[in-house]
Coordinates of C-alpha atoms and ligand atoms in Angstrom, one line a residue:
M1 CA 24.7 67.0 -113.3
T2 CA 28.1 66.0 -112.0
K3 CA 26.8 62.1 -112.6
R4 CA 25.7 63.0 -116.2
I5 CA 29.1 64.7 -117.2
F6 CA 30.9 61.9 -115.4
K7 CA 29.1 59.5 -117.5
S8 CA 29.3 61.3 -120.9
I9 CA 33.1 61.8 -120.2
C10 CA 33.5 58.1 -119.5
I11 CA 31.5 57.1 -122.6
V12 CA 33.3 59.2 -124.8
A13 CA 36.6 58.2 -123.4
L14 CA 35.9 54.5 -123.8
S15 CA 34.3 54.9 -127.4
V16 CA 37.5 56.8 -128.5
F17 CA 39.8 54.4 -126.9
L18 CA 37.9 51.4 -128.5
F19 CA 37.9 53.0 -131.7
S20 CA 41.4 54.0 -131.7
I21 CA 42.6 50.4 -130.7
G22 CA 40.3 49.0 -133.8
L23 CA 41.8 51.7 -136.2
F24 CA 45.4 51.2 -134.8
M25 CA 45.0 47.3 -135.1
G26 CA 43.6 47.5 -138.5
V27 CA 46.4 50.0 -139.8
L28 CA 49.1 47.5 -138.2
Y29 CA 47.6 44.6 -139.6
D30 CA 47.5 46.1 -143.2
Y31 CA 50.8 47.4 -142.9
F32 CA 52.4 44.1 -141.9
S33 CA 50.4 42.3 -144.6
N34 CA 51.8 44.4 -147.3
V35 CA 55.3 44.1 -146.1
Q36 CA 54.7 40.0 -146.2
R37 CA 53.3 40.5 -149.7
S38 CA 56.1 42.4 -151.0
Q39 CA 58.4 39.8 -149.5
L40 CA 56.4 37.1 -151.0
R41 CA 56.7 39.0 -154.5
M42 CA 60.5 39.1 -153.9
Q43 CA 60.9 35.4 -153.1
T44 CA 58.8 34.3 -156.0
N45 CA 60.7 36.5 -158.2
L46 CA 64.0 34.9 -156.9
A47 CA 62.6 31.3 -157.0
A48 CA 61.2 31.8 -160.5
Q49 CA 64.6 32.7 -161.8
G50 CA 65.8 29.7 -160.3
A51 CA 63.2 27.6 -161.4
A52 CA 63.6 29.3 -164.8
N53 CA 67.6 28.4 -165.1
E54 CA 67.8 25.0 -163.4
G55 CA 64.3 23.5 -164.1
M56 CA 63.4 20.6 -161.8
R57 CA 67.0 20.5 -160.3
Y58 CA 65.8 23.7 -158.4
F59 CA 63.6 21.9 -156.3
E60 CA 65.7 18.7 -155.5
G61 CA 66.7 19.3 -151.9
L62 CA 65.1 22.5 -151.4
D63 CA 64.2 22.8 -147.9
V64 CA 61.6 25.7 -147.3
T65 CA 59.4 25.9 -144.3
D66 CA 57.9 29.3 -144.2
Y67 CA 56.9 29.1 -147.7
R68 CA 54.9 26.7 -150.0
I69 CA 56.2 26.5 -153.5
T70 CA 54.3 25.2 -156.3
W71 CA 55.3 24.6 -160.0
I72 CA 52.4 24.4 -162.3
G73 CA 52.7 23.4 -166.0
M74 CA 51.2 25.1 -169.0
D75 CA 48.0 23.1 -168.8
G76 CA 47.5 23.6 -165.3
A77 CA 48.7 20.3 -163.9
V78 CA 50.9 20.5 -160.7
L79 CA 54.6 19.6 -161.9
Y80 CA 55.9 20.3 -158.1
D81 CA 54.6 21.1 -154.6
S82 CA 56.9 21.5 -151.6
R83 CA 54.0 20.5 -149.2
S84 CA 51.8 17.8 -150.9
D85 CA 52.0 15.1 -153.4
F86 CA 51.9 16.9 -156.4
A87 CA 50.4 13.7 -158.4
E88 CA 47.2 13.8 -156.5
M89 CA 46.8 17.5 -156.7
E90 CA 44.0 19.0 -158.9
N91 CA 44.6 21.1 -161.9
H92 CA 45.4 24.6 -160.8
M93 CA 44.3 26.3 -163.9
E94 CA 41.0 27.7 -162.6
R95 CA 43.2 29.5 -159.7
E96 CA 42.9 33.3 -159.8
E97 CA 46.7 34.0 -159.4
I98 CA 47.6 31.2 -162.2
R99 CA 45.0 32.7 -164.7
Q100 CA 46.4 36.2 -163.9
A101 CA 50.0 35.1 -164.1
L102 CA 49.5 33.2 -167.5
S103 CA 47.8 36.3 -169.0
E104 CA 50.0 39.3 -167.1
G105 CA 53.1 37.7 -166.2
I106 CA 52.5 37.9 -162.5
G107 CA 49.3 37.1 -160.4
E108 CA 48.3 37.5 -157.0
S109 CA 45.4 36.4 -154.8
S110 CA 44.6 35.3 -151.3
R111 CA 42.2 32.9 -149.4
Y112 CA 40.7 32.7 -146.2
S113 CA 40.7 29.4 -144.4
I114 CA 37.3 27.8 -143.3
T115 CA 38.0 29.1 -139.8
L116 CA 38.5 32.5 -141.1
L117 CA 41.7 32.5 -138.4
E118 CA 44.5 32.2 -141.4
R119 CA 44.5 33.5 -144.8
A120 CA 47.0 32.1 -147.8
V121 CA 48.5 34.7 -149.7
Y122 CA 49.6 33.6 -153.3
C123 CA 52.2 35.0 -155.6
A124 CA 52.5 33.5 -159.1
R125 CA 55.0 34.4 -161.7
R126 CA 55.1 32.8 -165.4
L127 CA 58.2 31.5 -166.3
P128 CA 59.8 32.0 -170.0
D129 CA 58.8 28.4 -170.8
G130 CA 55.1 29.4 -170.0
T131 CA 55.1 27.4 -167.0
V132 CA 54.0 29.1 -163.6
L133 CA 55.9 29.1 -160.3
R134 CA 53.8 29.9 -157.1
L135 CA 54.7 30.8 -153.8
S136 CA 52.2 31.0 -150.8
I137 CA 52.2 31.8 -147.4
T138 CA 50.2 31.7 -144.5
Q139 CA 49.0 34.8 -142.7
N140 CA 47.1 35.5 -139.7
T141 CA 43.8 37.2 -140.1
L142 CA 43.0 40.2 -138.3
L143 CA 40.4 38.2 -136.1
T144 CA 43.6 36.1 -135.1
L145 CA 45.5 39.4 -134.5
I146 CA 42.7 40.7 -132.3
L147 CA 42.5 37.4 -130.8
G148 CA 46.2 37.1 -129.8
M149 CA 46.5 40.5 -128.7
M150 CA 43.4 40.1 -126.2
Q151 CA 45.5 40.0 -123.2
P152 CA 47.5 43.0 -123.6
I153 CA 44.3 44.9 -124.9
C154 CA 42.5 43.9 -121.7
I155 CA 45.1 45.1 -119.5
I156 CA 45.3 48.5 -121.5
F157 CA 41.6 48.7 -121.7
A158 CA 41.4 48.4 -117.8
A159 CA 44.0 50.7 -117.2
A160 CA 42.4 53.2 -119.7
L161 CA 39.1 52.6 -118.0
G162 CA 40.5 53.6 -114.6
M163 CA 42.3 56.5 -115.8
S164 CA 39.1 57.7 -117.5
L165 CA 37.0 57.1 -114.4
I166 CA 39.4 59.3 -112.3
L167 CA 39.7 61.9 -115.2
A168 CA 36.2 62.0 -115.7
F169 CA 35.2 62.5 -112.0
R170 CA 37.8 65.4 -111.8
L171 CA 36.7 66.8 -115.1
A172 CA 33.1 66.7 -114.2
K173 CA 33.6 68.0 -110.6
G174 CA 35.5 70.8 -112.2
I175 CA 33.0 71.7 -114.7
V176 CA 30.3 71.7 -111.9
E177 CA 32.1 73.5 -109.4
P178 CA 31.9 76.8 -110.7
L179 CA 28.0 76.3 -111.3
N180 CA 27.5 75.4 -107.5
T181 CA 29.4 78.5 -106.5
L182 CA 27.7 80.8 -108.7
N183 CA 26.8 84.1 -106.7
L184 CA 23.3 84.5 -107.7
D185 CA 22.7 87.5 -105.5
E186 CA 24.9 89.4 -107.9
P187 CA 24.8 87.3 -111.1
L188 CA 26.5 89.6 -113.4
K189 CA 29.9 89.1 -111.2
N190 CA 30.2 85.6 -112.1
D191 CA 32.7 85.1 -115.3
E192 CA 33.5 81.6 -115.0
Y193 CA 31.6 80.8 -118.3
D194 CA 30.9 82.8 -121.2
E195 CA 28.2 80.6 -122.1
L196 CA 26.2 81.3 -119.2
K197 CA 26.5 85.1 -119.5
P198 CA 22.7 85.4 -121.3
L199 CA 21.3 83.2 -118.8
L200 CA 23.2 85.2 -115.8
K201 CA 21.9 88.3 -117.5
R202 CA 18.2 86.9 -117.7
I203 CA 18.4 86.3 -114.0
A204 CA 19.8 89.5 -113.1
A205 CA 16.9 91.1 -115.1
Q206 CA 14.4 89.1 -113.3
Q207 CA 15.7 89.8 -109.9
C208 CA 15.4 93.3 -110.7
Q209 CA 11.8 93.0 -111.6
I210 CA 11.1 90.6 -108.6
R211 CA 12.7 93.3 -106.2
R212 CA 10.8 96.1 -107.9
Q213 CA 7.4 94.1 -107.5
G214 CA 8.4 93.0 -104.0
E215 CA 9.0 96.7 -103.1
E216 CA 5.5 97.5 -104.8
L217 CA 3.9 94.9 -102.7
R218 CA 5.6 95.8 -99.4
Q219 CA 4.5 99.3 -99.8
K220 CA 0.9 98.2 -100.5
Q221 CA 1.1 95.9 -97.6
N222 CA 2.4 98.7 -95.2
E223 CA -0.6 100.8 -96.8
F224 CA -2.8 98.1 -95.8
D225 CA -1.6 97.5 -92.5
A226 CA -1.5 101.1 -91.9
V227 CA -5.2 101.6 -92.7
T228 CA -6.3 98.0 -90.9
T229 CA -4.1 98.8 -87.9
G230 CA -6.1 101.9 -86.9
M231 CA -9.4 100.7 -87.6
T232 CA -11.7 99.8 -84.7
E233 CA -13.5 97.3 -86.9
G234 CA -11.7 94.0 -87.0
I235 CA -10.8 92.7 -90.4
V236 CA -9.5 89.2 -91.3
L237 CA -8.3 88.0 -94.8
L238 CA -8.5 84.3 -95.5
N239 CA -7.5 82.0 -98.4
E240 CA -9.6 79.9 -100.3
K241 CA -8.9 77.1 -97.6
K242 CA -9.9 79.6 -94.8
I243 CA -6.3 79.8 -93.6
I244 CA -5.6 83.4 -92.1
L245 CA -3.5 85.6 -94.5
S246 CA -3.8 88.6 -92.3
M247 CA -5.7 90.0 -89.3
N248 CA -5.6 93.4 -88.0
P249 CA -4.8 94.1 -84.2
A250 CA -8.7 94.7 -83.5
A251 CA -9.8 91.4 -84.9
M252 CA -6.7 89.7 -82.8
R253 CA -8.0 91.3 -79.8
L254 CA -11.6 90.3 -80.6
F255 CA -10.7 86.6 -81.3
G256 CA -8.0 86.4 -78.6
A257 CA -5.3 85.6 -81.0
A258 CA -1.5 86.1 -81.2
R259 CA 0.3 87.4 -84.2
S260 CA 1.4 83.8 -84.7
C261 CA -2.2 83.1 -85.9
V262 CA -1.2 84.2 -89.6
G263 CA -0.9 80.9 -91.7
K264 CA -3.3 78.8 -89.7
Y265 CA -6.9 78.0 -89.9
L266 CA -9.1 80.4 -88.7
L267 CA -11.5 77.8 -86.8
S268 CA -8.4 77.1 -84.8
V269 CA -8.8 80.5 -83.4
N270 CA -12.3 80.3 -82.8
R271 CA -14.3 77.0 -83.2
S272 CA -17.6 78.5 -83.0
L273 CA -20.0 76.3 -85.1
E274 CA -21.9 79.4 -86.4
L275 CA -18.7 80.8 -87.4
Q276 CA -17.8 77.9 -89.3
E277 CA -21.3 77.9 -90.9
L278 CA -20.9 81.7 -92.0
L279 CA -17.5 80.9 -93.6
Q280 CA -19.0 78.0 -95.6
K281 CA -21.3 80.2 -97.0
A282 CA -18.7 82.6 -98.2
S283 CA -16.8 79.7 -99.6
D284 CA -19.7 78.7 -101.5
G285 CA -19.5 82.3 -103.1
K286 CA -22.3 84.0 -101.0
H287 CA -22.4 87.0 -98.7
A288 CA -23.2 86.2 -95.3
E289 CA -23.3 87.8 -92.0
M290 CA -24.2 86.9 -88.3
L291 CA -24.0 88.7 -84.9
M292 CA -21.5 87.2 -82.5
E293 CA -20.6 88.1 -78.7
L294 CA -17.0 88.6 -78.7
A295 CA -14.7 90.0 -76.0
G296 CA -17.8 91.1 -74.2
G297 CA -19.6 93.0 -76.7
T298 CA -22.0 92.4 -79.6
Y299 CA -20.4 92.2 -83.2
Q300 CA -21.7 91.9 -86.8
L301 CA -19.6 89.2 -88.6
D302 CA -19.9 90.0 -92.5
A303 CA -18.1 87.6 -94.8
S304 CA -17.7 88.2 -98.3
P305 CA -16.3 85.9 -100.8
V306 CA -13.5 87.1 -102.9
L307 CA -14.0 86.0 -106.6
S308 CA -11.2 85.6 -109.5
E309 CA -12.4 84.0 -112.5
N310 CA -15.8 83.1 -111.1
L311 CA -13.9 80.9 -108.4
V312 CA -13.8 81.8 -104.8
S313 CA -10.0 82.6 -104.2
G314 CA -10.4 84.1 -100.8
I315 CA -12.7 85.6 -98.0
V316 CA -12.9 89.0 -96.2
L317 CA -14.3 88.7 -92.7
L318 CA -15.4 92.1 -91.2
L319 CA -16.3 92.5 -87.5
L320 CA -18.5 95.4 -86.9
D321 CA -19.0 96.3 -83.2
V322 CA -22.8 96.9 -82.6
T323 CA -22.9 96.7 -79.1
E324 CA -24.4 100.1 -78.7
K325 CA -26.8 99.5 -81.5
E326 CA -28.0 96.3 -80.0
K327 CA -28.1 97.9 -76.8
V328 CA -30.4 100.7 -78.0
D329 CA -32.3 98.0 -79.8
Q330 CA -32.9 96.1 -76.7
M331 CA -34.0 99.2 -74.8
R332 CA -36.2 100.3 -77.5
R333 CA -37.8 96.9 -77.4
E334 CA -38.2 97.1 -73.4
F335 CA -39.4 100.7 -73.5
T336 CA -42.2 99.7 -76.1
A337 CA -43.1 96.9 -73.8
N338 CA -43.1 99.0 -70.7
V339 CA -44.9 101.9 -72.5
S340 CA -47.9 99.7 -73.5
H341 CA -47.9 97.9 -70.1
E342 CA -48.1 101.6 -68.2
L343 CA -50.2 102.8 -70.7
K344 CA -53.0 99.8 -70.4
T345 CA -53.2 99.9 -66.4
P346 CA -54.9 103.6 -66.3
L347 CA -56.8 103.0 -69.4
H348 CA -58.3 100.0 -68.2
T349 CA -59.2 101.5 -65.0
I350 CA -60.6 104.7 -66.7
L351 CA -62.5 102.2 -69.3
G352 CA -63.9 100.2 -66.1
S353 CA -64.9 103.3 -64.3
A354 CA -66.5 104.7 -67.3
E355 CA -68.5 101.3 -68.1
L356 CA -69.9 101.2 -64.6
I357 CA -71.2 104.4 -64.8
A358 CA -72.7 104.2 -68.1
D359 CA -74.3 100.9 -67.3
G360 CA -75.7 102.9 -64.0
M361 CA -74.1 100.3 -61.8
V362 CA -72.6 102.9 -60.0
K363 CA -74.9 104.8 -57.0
Q364 CA -75.3 108.3 -57.5
E365 CA -73.3 109.0 -54.3
D366 CA -70.4 107.1 -55.4
I367 CA -70.2 108.9 -59.0
P368 CA -67.8 111.7 -57.6
G369 CA -65.4 109.3 -56.3
F370 CA -65.5 107.3 -59.5
S371 CA -65.1 110.5 -61.7
K372 CA -62.2 111.7 -59.4
R373 CA -60.6 108.0 -60.0
I374 CA -61.0 108.6 -63.8
Y375 CA -59.6 112.4 -63.5
A376 CA -56.6 111.0 -61.4
E377 CA -55.7 108.3 -63.9
T378 CA -56.3 110.6 -66.9
Q379 CA -54.0 112.9 -65.3
R380 CA -51.2 110.1 -64.8
L381 CA -52.0 108.8 -68.4
I382 CA -51.3 112.5 -69.5
R383 CA -48.1 112.8 -67.4
L384 CA -47.0 109.3 -68.7
V385 CA -47.5 110.6 -72.3
E386 CA -45.8 113.8 -71.7
D387 CA -42.8 112.1 -70.2
I388 CA -42.5 109.4 -72.8
I389 CA -42.8 112.4 -75.3
R390 CA -40.1 114.2 -73.5
L391 CA -37.7 111.1 -73.6
S392 CA -38.4 110.6 -77.2
C393 CA -37.6 114.1 -78.0
L394 CA -34.3 113.6 -75.8
D395 CA -33.6 110.3 -77.7
E396 CA -33.7 112.1 -81.2
G397 CA -31.3 114.7 -79.8
V398 CA -31.1 118.3 -79.1
E399 CA -31.0 119.7 -82.4
G400 CA -33.5 122.5 -83.1
M401 CA -33.4 123.3 -79.3
K402 CA -32.3 126.7 -78.2
W403 CA -29.2 126.8 -76.1
E404 CA -28.8 130.0 -74.1
N405 CA -27.2 131.3 -71.1
I406 CA -29.4 130.5 -68.2
D407 CA -29.5 131.4 -64.4
L408 CA -29.9 128.1 -62.9
S409 CA -30.7 129.9 -59.7
S410 CA -33.6 131.5 -60.7
L411 CA -34.7 128.7 -62.8
A412 CA -34.6 126.5 -59.6
D413 CA -36.1 129.5 -57.5
E414 CA -39.2 129.5 -59.7
T415 CA -39.8 125.7 -59.9
V416 CA -39.8 125.7 -56.0
Q417 CA -42.4 128.5 -55.9
A418 CA -44.3 126.4 -58.4
L419 CA -44.1 123.4 -56.1
L420 CA -45.1 125.1 -53.2
P421 CA -48.8 124.4 -53.1
E422 CA -48.1 120.8 -53.4
A423 CA -45.4 120.6 -50.8
E424 CA -47.7 122.6 -48.4
A425 CA -50.6 120.3 -49.2
A426 CA -48.2 117.3 -48.3
G427 CA -47.0 119.1 -45.1
I428 CA -43.5 119.5 -46.4
Q429 CA -41.3 122.5 -46.3
I430 CA -39.7 123.4 -49.1
N431 CA -36.7 126.2 -49.3
F432 CA -34.3 127.3 -51.9
C433 CA -31.2 129.3 -51.5
G434 CA -28.5 130.2 -54.1
E435 CA -26.8 133.1 -56.0
T436 CA -27.0 133.9 -59.7
A437 CA -25.1 130.8 -61.5
I438 CA -25.1 131.1 -65.2
V439 CA -25.1 127.6 -66.9
Y440 CA -25.1 127.4 -70.7
G441 CA -28.2 125.1 -71.7
I442 CA -31.5 124.3 -72.9
R443 CA -34.3 126.0 -70.6
Q444 CA -37.0 123.1 -70.9
L445 CA -34.4 120.5 -70.1
L446 CA -32.8 122.1 -67.2
Q447 CA -36.6 122.8 -66.0
S448 CA -37.1 119.1 -66.4
I449 CA -34.1 118.4 -64.4
V450 CA -35.0 120.8 -61.5
F451 CA -38.6 120.0 -61.4
N452 CA -38.3 116.1 -61.4
L453 CA -35.6 116.1 -58.5
C454 CA -37.7 118.5 -56.7
D455 CA -41.0 116.7 -57.2
N456 CA -39.4 113.3 -56.2
A457 CA -37.9 115.2 -53.3
V458 CA -41.6 116.2 -52.1
K459 CA -43.4 113.0 -53.2
Y460 CA -40.7 110.6 -51.5
N461 CA -40.9 112.5 -48.2
H462 CA -42.2 111.9 -44.7
K463 CA -45.1 114.0 -43.5
A464 CA -43.6 117.3 -41.9
G465 CA -40.5 116.8 -44.0
S466 CA -38.3 119.2 -45.7
V467 CA -36.6 120.0 -49.0
S468 CA -33.7 122.0 -49.5
V469 CA -33.0 123.2 -53.1
S470 CA -29.6 125.2 -53.6
V471 CA -27.8 126.4 -56.6
E472 CA -24.1 127.1 -56.0
G473 CA -21.1 128.1 -58.2
E474 CA -17.6 126.1 -57.3
K475 CA -14.6 126.5 -59.3
N476 CA -15.3 124.8 -62.5
N477 CA -18.7 123.8 -61.7
V478 CA -22.3 125.0 -61.1
I479 CA -23.9 122.7 -58.5
L480 CA -27.6 122.2 -58.3
S481 CA -28.4 120.1 -55.1
V482 CA -31.9 118.8 -53.9
A483 CA -31.8 117.6 -50.4
D484 CA -34.6 115.7 -48.7
T485 CA -35.4 114.3 -45.3
G486 CA -37.4 111.8 -47.1
I487 CA -37.8 107.7 -47.3
G488 CA -34.2 107.3 -48.9
I489 CA -33.4 104.7 -51.4
P490 CA -31.9 101.2 -50.7
V491 CA -28.3 101.0 -51.9
E492 CA -29.1 98.1 -54.0
H493 CA -31.6 100.3 -56.0
Q494 CA -29.4 103.4 -56.4
E495 CA -27.7 102.4 -59.3
R496 CA -30.8 101.4 -61.2
I497 CA -33.3 104.1 -60.3
F498 CA -32.2 106.3 -63.3
E499 CA -33.4 103.5 -65.7
R500 CA -36.9 104.1 -67.6
F501 CA -39.8 102.9 -65.7
Y502 CA -37.4 101.7 -62.6
R503 CA -39.2 102.4 -59.4
V504 CA -38.3 101.2 -55.9
D505 CA -41.8 100.6 -54.8
K506 CA -44.0 100.4 -57.9
S507 CA -47.3 100.6 -56.2
H508 CA -46.5 103.4 -53.9
S509 CA -44.8 105.2 -56.9
K510 CA -48.1 104.8 -58.9
E511 CA -50.2 105.8 -56.0
I512 CA -48.7 109.3 -55.8
G513 CA -48.8 109.5 -59.5
G514 CA -45.2 108.5 -60.5
T515 CA -44.6 107.6 -64.1
G516 CA -40.9 105.8 -63.5
L517 CA -39.4 108.1 -66.1
G518 CA -38.6 111.2 -64.2
L519 CA -35.2 110.3 -63.2
S520 CA -34.2 109.0 -66.7
I521 CA -35.2 112.4 -68.1
V522 CA -33.0 113.9 -65.5
K523 CA -30.2 111.6 -66.6
H524 CA -30.7 112.2 -70.3
A525 CA -30.9 115.9 -70.0
A526 CA -27.9 116.0 -67.8
K527 CA -25.8 114.2 -70.0
L528 CA -26.7 116.4 -72.7
H529 CA -25.5 119.3 -70.6
D530 CA -22.1 117.2 -69.9
A531 CA -23.3 117.3 -66.4
E532 CA -22.6 114.8 -63.9
I533 CA -25.1 113.3 -61.1
E534 CA -24.1 112.4 -57.5
L535 CA -26.5 110.6 -55.3
Y536 CA -26.2 110.2 -51.5
S537 CA -29.2 108.4 -49.9
V538 CA -29.6 106.6 -46.4
V539 CA -33.0 104.7 -46.0
G540 CA -35.2 106.7 -43.6
G541 CA -32.6 109.2 -43.7
G542 CA -33.2 111.2 -46.8
T543 CA -31.8 111.5 -50.4
T544 CA -29.4 114.1 -51.7
I545 CA -29.2 114.4 -55.5
R546 CA -26.2 116.8 -57.0
V547 CA -26.0 117.7 -60.4
C548 CA -22.9 119.4 -61.6
F549 CA -22.7 121.4 -64.5
P550 CA -19.4 122.1 -66.0
V551 CA -18.7 125.9 -66.3
Y552 CA -16.3 125.8 -69.5
K553 CA -19.7 125.4 -71.4
N554 CA -20.7 128.6 -70.1
F555 CA -20.7 131.4 -72.7
T556 CA -19.0 129.3 -75.0
K557 CA -21.8 128.9 -77.6
L558 CA -23.0 132.7 -77.4
Ligands
LIG1 P1 -41.4 108.2 -60.4 O1 -42.2 109.0 -61.4 O2 -41.9 106.8 -59.9 O3 -41.1 109.2 -59.3 P2 -38.7 108.5 -61.1 O4 -37.8 108.0 -62.1 O5 -38.8 110.0 -60.8 O6 -39.9 107.9 -61.3 O7 -38.2 107.6 -59.9 C1 -37.7 106.6 -59.9 C2 -37.8 105.6 -58.7 O8 -36.8 106.2 -57.8 C3 -39.0 106.2 -57.6 O9 -40.2 105.4 -58.1 C4 -38.7 106.0 -56.5 O10 -38.8 104.7 -55.9 C5 -37.3 106.7 -56.5 N1 -36.9 107.9 -55.8 C6 -36.7 109.0 -56.8 N2 -36.3 110.0 -56.0 C7 -36.3 109.5 -54.8 C8 -36.3 110.5 -53.5 N3 -36.0 111.9 -53.4 N4 -36.5 109.7 -52.2 C9 -36.5 108.3 -52.5 N5 -36.8 107.7 -53.6 C10 -36.7 108.4 -54.8

């Protein structure tokens, strides 16, 4: 802008200067021309008087250098000329000034030389005898004047140019300076130029609007941040070029990204090819999802395009934790496979034995043995199905089951009594000790816990071993303890025996009618009662399993 103003001022100044010089020269030239003309007229009048009085004698010995005097007869013939040989001069009748003098008494005219550098000015006066006296003078033309003045003009022009440049530079700077130092934070406080007032008012109004919109945006951003920060799900907003606009803390944790990732490509945070494909699908305007292992869990990634005017202007990426769901699905798959496998074995045995008997392939005396096997396998099958049903019920939850205050002591005592015949048959001593201890729970589930623990203690015991069952109340707990002097559980299996169908010795378990589901039922049922299970076991030395029921639950749901 400074340059433009500087240039404009220079052009204006020089144009005005040149125009003024031209005008001034013109006026000056005109003035001096007029002065010369009136002098010429005066001289003509004087000479005319002299010629009228003295005739040809007036011209004799006349010495004029500045003027040229010509005397012209009535017929136009030149009678005298101060510069040329008048005898050879042509007739002057047609000359403008002569014709005018003859008709009006005085005549004037001027003629330019061929080079246009000089001009002859003529003044003619008619004498009383009808002859005409003419005086002429040579004048410089305006062009000559200009050419003659060229040197001083150039010097003045150079001085004016220099002055114009300095002044133009200062002026331009002076004009632009206040514009450069405008206080745009408070536009209305600037009063340098009145012409800028409307513009400054508009800027102030727009700043006000921008501030208001900024405030609204900030508020919305804060609300959005507050919502997304608290979310356990990850949320990432990307623009159409897949650059991160926003990422909530959950997503940062999952991608292992820092706050500075905003403004970078998401693919620089996670280079997974699948993620790249997922985002590409969303970029193409389609909703897409995939499963991904992140931060030790399984996450479902949902990518949805954000459309504006039918064009994808961004992508919303949601990260949902499906670790539990995946685990449950996995367990369900494994459970189904295990169930079919577990059911197949007794069914095959039953089918095989029945077929042999039906085909008459079994001797009469072997039939009771086969029948026993069929009976035992059927029993195991029934137990298996019952356990599966029980577990399925527990998986469904405890809704519909009756919660009540139960004396765990008498429940354990009853179970021990019921197991006495089996224990005796195995040569194992089983005893119970305990006092009334109320647990708030579901009777069938508590029975399952006690029964499975006691049944295992008998099943996995040595001949002539013993089982001690006790229920005792501690400060905040009721503790059921089942201790046996049995085979014990190796340390490496202790963690896993509560898994479904997990057995330390599969064939031994099957032999004694185990289903592999007893401890899973115990674990599940205990969990539903907020009870903790503790296991102490030494191989060959016996096993003690303690189930600690919290007392705070007691009586609370009455
Ligand atoms: P099972 O029907 O086979 O007894 P459980 O789920 O009740 O299934 O037990 C799982 C496994 O844990 C058993 O197969 C057995 O190997 C082991 N186990 C359970 N209780 C005891 C115990 N008291 N002593 C030794 N091993 C045991």
